[in-house]
PDB file of C-alpha atoms in Angstrom:
ATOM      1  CA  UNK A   1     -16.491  -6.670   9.061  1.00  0.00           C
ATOM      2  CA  UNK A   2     -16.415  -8.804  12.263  1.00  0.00           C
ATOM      3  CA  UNK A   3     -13.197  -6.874  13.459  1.00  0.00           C
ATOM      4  CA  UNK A   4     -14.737  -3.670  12.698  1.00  0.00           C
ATOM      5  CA  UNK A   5     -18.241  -4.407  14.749  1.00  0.00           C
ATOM      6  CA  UNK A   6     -15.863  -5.758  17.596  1.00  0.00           C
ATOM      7  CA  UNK A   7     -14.251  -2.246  17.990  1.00  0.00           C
ATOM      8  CA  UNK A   8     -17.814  -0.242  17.967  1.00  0.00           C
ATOM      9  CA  UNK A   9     -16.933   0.912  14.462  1.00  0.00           C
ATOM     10  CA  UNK A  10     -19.557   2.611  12.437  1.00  0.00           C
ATOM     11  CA  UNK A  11     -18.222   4.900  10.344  1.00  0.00           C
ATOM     12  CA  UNK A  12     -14.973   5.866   9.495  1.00  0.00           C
ATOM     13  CA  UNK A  13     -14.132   8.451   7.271  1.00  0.00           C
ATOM     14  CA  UNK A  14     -10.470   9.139   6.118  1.00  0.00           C
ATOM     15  CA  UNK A  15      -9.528  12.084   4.196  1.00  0.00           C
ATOM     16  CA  UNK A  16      -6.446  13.780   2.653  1.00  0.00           C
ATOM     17  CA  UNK A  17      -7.224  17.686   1.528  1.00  0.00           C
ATOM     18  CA  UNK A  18      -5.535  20.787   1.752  1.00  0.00           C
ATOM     19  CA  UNK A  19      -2.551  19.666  -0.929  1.00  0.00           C
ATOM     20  CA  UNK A  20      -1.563  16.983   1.568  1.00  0.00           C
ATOM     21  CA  UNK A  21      -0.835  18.844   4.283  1.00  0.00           C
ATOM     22  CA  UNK A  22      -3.987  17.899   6.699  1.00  0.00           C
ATOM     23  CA  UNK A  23      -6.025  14.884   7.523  1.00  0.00           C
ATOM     24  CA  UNK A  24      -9.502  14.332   8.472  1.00  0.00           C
ATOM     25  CA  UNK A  25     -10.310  10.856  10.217  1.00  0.00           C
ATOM     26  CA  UNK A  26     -14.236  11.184  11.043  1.00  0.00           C
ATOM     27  CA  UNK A  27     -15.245   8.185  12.968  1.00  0.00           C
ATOM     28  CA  UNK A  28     -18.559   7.154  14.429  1.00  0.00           C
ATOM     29  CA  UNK A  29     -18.377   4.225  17.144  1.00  0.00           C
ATOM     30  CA  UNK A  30     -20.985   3.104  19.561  1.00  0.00           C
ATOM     31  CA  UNK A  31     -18.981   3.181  22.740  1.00  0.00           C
ATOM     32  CA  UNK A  32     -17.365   6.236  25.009  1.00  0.00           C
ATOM     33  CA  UNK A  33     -14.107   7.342  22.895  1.00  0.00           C
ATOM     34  CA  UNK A  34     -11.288   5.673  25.248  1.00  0.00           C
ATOM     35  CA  UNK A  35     -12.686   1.774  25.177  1.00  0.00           C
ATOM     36  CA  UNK A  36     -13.537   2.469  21.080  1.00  0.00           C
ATOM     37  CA  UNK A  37      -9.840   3.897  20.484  1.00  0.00           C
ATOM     38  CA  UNK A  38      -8.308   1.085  22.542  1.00  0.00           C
ATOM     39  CA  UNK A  39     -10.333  -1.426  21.034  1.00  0.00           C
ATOM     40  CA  UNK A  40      -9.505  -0.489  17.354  1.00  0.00           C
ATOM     41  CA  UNK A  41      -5.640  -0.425  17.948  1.00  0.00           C
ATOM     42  CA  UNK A  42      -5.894  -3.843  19.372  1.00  0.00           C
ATOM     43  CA  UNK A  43      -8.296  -5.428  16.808  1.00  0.00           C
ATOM     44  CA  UNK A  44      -7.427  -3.272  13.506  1.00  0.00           C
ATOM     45  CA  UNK A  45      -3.898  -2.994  14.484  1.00  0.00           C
ATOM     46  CA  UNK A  46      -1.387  -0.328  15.197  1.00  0.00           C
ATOM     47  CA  UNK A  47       0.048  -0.840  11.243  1.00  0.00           C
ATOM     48  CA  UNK A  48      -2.603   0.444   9.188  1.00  0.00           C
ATOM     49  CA  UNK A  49      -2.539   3.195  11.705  1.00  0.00           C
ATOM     50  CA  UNK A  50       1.272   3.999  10.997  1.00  0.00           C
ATOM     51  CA  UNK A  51       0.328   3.532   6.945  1.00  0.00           C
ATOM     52  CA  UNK A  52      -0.978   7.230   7.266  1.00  0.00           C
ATOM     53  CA  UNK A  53       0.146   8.938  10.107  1.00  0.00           C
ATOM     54  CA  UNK A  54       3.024   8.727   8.794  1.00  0.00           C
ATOM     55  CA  UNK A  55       2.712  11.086   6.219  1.00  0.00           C
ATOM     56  CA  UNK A  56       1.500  13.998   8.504  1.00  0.00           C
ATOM     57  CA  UNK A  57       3.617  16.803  10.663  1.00  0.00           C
ATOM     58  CA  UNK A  58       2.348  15.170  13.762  1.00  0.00           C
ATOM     59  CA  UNK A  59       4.560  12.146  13.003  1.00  0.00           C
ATOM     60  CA  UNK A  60       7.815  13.495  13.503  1.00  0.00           C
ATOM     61  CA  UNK A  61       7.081  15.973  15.985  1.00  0.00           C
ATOM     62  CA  UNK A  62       4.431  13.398  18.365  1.00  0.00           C
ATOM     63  CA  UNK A  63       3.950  10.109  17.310  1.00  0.00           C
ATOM     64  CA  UNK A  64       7.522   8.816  16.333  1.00  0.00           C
ATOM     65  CA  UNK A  65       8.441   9.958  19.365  1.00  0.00           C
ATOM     66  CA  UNK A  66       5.304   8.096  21.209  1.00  0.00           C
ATOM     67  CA  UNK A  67       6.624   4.942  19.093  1.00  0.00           C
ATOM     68  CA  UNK A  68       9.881   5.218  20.662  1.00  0.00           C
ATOM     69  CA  UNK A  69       9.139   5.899  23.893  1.00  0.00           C
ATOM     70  CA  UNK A  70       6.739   2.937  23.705  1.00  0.00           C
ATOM     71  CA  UNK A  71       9.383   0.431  22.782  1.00  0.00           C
ATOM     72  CA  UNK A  72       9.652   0.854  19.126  1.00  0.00           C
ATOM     73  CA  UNK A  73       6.886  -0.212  16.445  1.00  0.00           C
ATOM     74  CA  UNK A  74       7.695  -3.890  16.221  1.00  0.00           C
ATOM     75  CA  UNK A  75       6.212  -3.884  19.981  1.00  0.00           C
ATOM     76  CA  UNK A  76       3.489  -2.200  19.115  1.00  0.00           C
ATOM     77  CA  UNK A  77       2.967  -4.399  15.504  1.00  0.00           C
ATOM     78  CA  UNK A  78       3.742  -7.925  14.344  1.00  0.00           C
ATOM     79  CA  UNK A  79       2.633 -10.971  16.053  1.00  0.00           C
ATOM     80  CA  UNK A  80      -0.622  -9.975  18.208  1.00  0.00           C
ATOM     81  CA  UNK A  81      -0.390 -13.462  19.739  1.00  0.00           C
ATOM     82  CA  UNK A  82       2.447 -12.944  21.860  1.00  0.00           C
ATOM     83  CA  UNK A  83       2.409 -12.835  25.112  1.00  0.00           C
ATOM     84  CA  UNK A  84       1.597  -9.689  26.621  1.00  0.00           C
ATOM     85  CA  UNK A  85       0.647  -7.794  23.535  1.00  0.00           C
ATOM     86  CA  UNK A  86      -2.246  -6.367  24.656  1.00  0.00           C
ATOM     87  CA  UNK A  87      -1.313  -5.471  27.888  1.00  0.00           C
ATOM     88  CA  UNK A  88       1.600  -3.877  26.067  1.00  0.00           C
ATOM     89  CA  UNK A  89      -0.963  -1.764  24.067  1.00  0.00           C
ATOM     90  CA  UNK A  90      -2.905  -0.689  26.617  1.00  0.00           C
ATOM     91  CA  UNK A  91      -0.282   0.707  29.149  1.00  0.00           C
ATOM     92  CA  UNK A  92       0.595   2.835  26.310  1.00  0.00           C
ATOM     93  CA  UNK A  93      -2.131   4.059  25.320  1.00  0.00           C
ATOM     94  CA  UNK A  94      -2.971   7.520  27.321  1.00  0.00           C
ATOM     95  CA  UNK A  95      -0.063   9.249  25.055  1.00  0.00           C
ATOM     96  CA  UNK A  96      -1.794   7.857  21.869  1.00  0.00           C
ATOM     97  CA  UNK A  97      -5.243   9.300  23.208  1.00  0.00           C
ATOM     98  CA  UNK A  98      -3.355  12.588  23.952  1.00  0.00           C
ATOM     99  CA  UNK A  99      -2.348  12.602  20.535  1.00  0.00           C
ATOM    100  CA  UNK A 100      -5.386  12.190  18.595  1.00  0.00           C
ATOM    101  CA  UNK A 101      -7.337  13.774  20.840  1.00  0.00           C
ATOM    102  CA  UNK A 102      -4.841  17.299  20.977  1.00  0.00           C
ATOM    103  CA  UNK A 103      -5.995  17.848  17.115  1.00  0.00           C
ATOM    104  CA  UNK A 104      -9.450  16.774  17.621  1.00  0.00           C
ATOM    105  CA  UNK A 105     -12.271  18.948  16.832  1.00  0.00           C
ATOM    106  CA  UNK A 106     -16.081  18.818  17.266  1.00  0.00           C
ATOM    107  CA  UNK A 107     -18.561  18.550  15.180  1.00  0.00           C
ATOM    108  CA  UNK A 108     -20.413  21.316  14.367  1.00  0.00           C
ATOM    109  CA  UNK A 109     -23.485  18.989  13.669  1.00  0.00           C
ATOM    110  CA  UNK A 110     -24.404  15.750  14.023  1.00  0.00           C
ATOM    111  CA  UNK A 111     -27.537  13.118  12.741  1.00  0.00           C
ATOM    112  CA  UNK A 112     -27.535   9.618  12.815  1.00  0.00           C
ATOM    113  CA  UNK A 113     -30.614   7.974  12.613  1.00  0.00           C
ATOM    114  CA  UNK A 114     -29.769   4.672  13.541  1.00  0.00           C
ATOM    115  CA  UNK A 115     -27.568   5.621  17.040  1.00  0.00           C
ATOM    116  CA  UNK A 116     -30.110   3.883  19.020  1.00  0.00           C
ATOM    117  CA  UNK A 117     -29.088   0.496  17.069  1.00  0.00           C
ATOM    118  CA  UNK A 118     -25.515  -1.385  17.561  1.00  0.00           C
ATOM    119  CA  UNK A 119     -23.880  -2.636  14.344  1.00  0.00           C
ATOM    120  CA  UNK A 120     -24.489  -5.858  15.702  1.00  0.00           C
ATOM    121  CA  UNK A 121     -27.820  -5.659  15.940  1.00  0.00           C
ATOM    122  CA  UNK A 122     -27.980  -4.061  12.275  1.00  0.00           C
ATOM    123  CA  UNK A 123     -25.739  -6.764  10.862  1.00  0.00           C
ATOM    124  CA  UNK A 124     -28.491  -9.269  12.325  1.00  0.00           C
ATOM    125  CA  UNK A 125     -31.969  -7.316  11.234  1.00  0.00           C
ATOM    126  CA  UNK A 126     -30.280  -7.734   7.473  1.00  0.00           C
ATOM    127  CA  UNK A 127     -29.635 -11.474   7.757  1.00  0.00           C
ATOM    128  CA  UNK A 128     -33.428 -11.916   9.474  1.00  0.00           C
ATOM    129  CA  UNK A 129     -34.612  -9.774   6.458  1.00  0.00           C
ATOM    130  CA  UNK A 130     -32.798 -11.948   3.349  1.00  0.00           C
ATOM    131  CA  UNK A 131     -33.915 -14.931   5.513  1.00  0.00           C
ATOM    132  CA  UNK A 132     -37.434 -13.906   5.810  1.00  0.00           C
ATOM    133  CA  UNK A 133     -37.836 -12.928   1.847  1.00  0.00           C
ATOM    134  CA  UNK A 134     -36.353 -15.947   1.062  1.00  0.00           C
ATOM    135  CA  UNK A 135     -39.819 -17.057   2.790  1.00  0.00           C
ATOM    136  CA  UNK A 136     -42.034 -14.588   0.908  1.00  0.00           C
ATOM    137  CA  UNK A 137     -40.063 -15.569  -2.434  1.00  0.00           C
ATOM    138  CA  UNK A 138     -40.932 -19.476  -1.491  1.00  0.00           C
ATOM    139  CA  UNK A 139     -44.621 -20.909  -2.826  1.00  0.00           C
ATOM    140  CA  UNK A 140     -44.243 -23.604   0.134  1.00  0.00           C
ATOM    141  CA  UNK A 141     -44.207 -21.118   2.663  1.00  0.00           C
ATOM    142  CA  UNK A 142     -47.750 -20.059   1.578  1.00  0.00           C
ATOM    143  CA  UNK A 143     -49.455 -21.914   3.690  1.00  0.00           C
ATOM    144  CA  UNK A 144     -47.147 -21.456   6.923  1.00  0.00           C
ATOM    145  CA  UNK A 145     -47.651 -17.380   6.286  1.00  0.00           C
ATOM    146  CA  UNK A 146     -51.614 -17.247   6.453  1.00  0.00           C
ATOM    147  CA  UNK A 147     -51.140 -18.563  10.368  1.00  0.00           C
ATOM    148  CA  UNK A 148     -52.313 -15.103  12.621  1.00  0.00           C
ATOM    149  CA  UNK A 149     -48.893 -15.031  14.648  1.00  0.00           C
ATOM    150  CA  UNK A 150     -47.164 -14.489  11.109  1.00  0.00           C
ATOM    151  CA  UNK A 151     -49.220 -10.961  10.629  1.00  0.00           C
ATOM    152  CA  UNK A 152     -47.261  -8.861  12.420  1.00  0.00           C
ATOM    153  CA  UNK A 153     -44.553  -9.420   9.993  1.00  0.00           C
ATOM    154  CA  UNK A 154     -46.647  -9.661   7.040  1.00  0.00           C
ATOM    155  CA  UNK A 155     -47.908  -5.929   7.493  1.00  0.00           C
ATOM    156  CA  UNK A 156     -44.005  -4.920   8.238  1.00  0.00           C
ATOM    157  CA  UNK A 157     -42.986  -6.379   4.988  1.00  0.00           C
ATOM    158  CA  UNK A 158     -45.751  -4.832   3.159  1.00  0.00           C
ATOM    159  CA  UNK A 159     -44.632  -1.239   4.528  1.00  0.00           C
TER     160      UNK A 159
END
């Protein structure tokens, strides 16, 4: 989960249709594309990338060849540690872009109702909530909760 909120994340949404012969990869992320698809290739990792790709046309015909050209995949896998990884990653990373982004298609529609909220901050509102029933829940806390500064999230928690 950590990895996933580093990246901008939200939603990803793999899918195999058409008798195997096309992919959908629907992502949400709470960035501009080019930091969220450079991020995720550094902190997921190139690999689980390769798991699939691998098994559509545009492997043989794009990405292999991006692989290659790129210094093969144990430069662009393996050890993360090493010594100019990242940097590694990032130089090649406008033919990657160029890649995903030459199948890419729009939307047709779009809702999200929480786009105004990072997964960080979502991630946190859920621990304050457990945190704060654990309160309610507690027959100590009774006193503490009839205090007027406490009211605001007394009338929350009853909505």
């Amino acid at each position: 989960m950590a990895a996933t909120i580093k990246t901008s994340l939200r939603y990803p949404r793999h899918a195999i249709f058409n008798n195997g012969t096309e992919l959908l990869w629907a992502t949400t992320f709470e960035t501009e594309w080019v930091p969220y698809i450079d991020g995720a290739f550094l902190t997921v990792g190139f690999e689980h990338f390769v798991d699939w790709m691998q098994h559509t046309t545009e492997w043989d015909t794009k990405i292999a060849p991006w692989i290659e050209k790129s210094g093969g995949l144990e430069s662009l896998t393996g050890d993360k540690t090493r010594e100019g990884f990242d940097e590694h990653i990032i130089a090649n990373m406008a033919d990657m872009r160029w890649i995903l982004q030459d199948g890419q298609q729009k939307a047709t529609a779009y809702w999200n109702p929480v786009s105004s909220l990072t997964m960080s901050e979502i991630t946190k509102a859920e621990r304050i909530n457990a945190a704060f029933q654990q309160v309610l829940d507690d027959p100590a806390a009774e006193e503490a909760l009839q205090h007027p500064a406490l009211q605001p999230l007394l009338a929350q928690a009853a909505s």
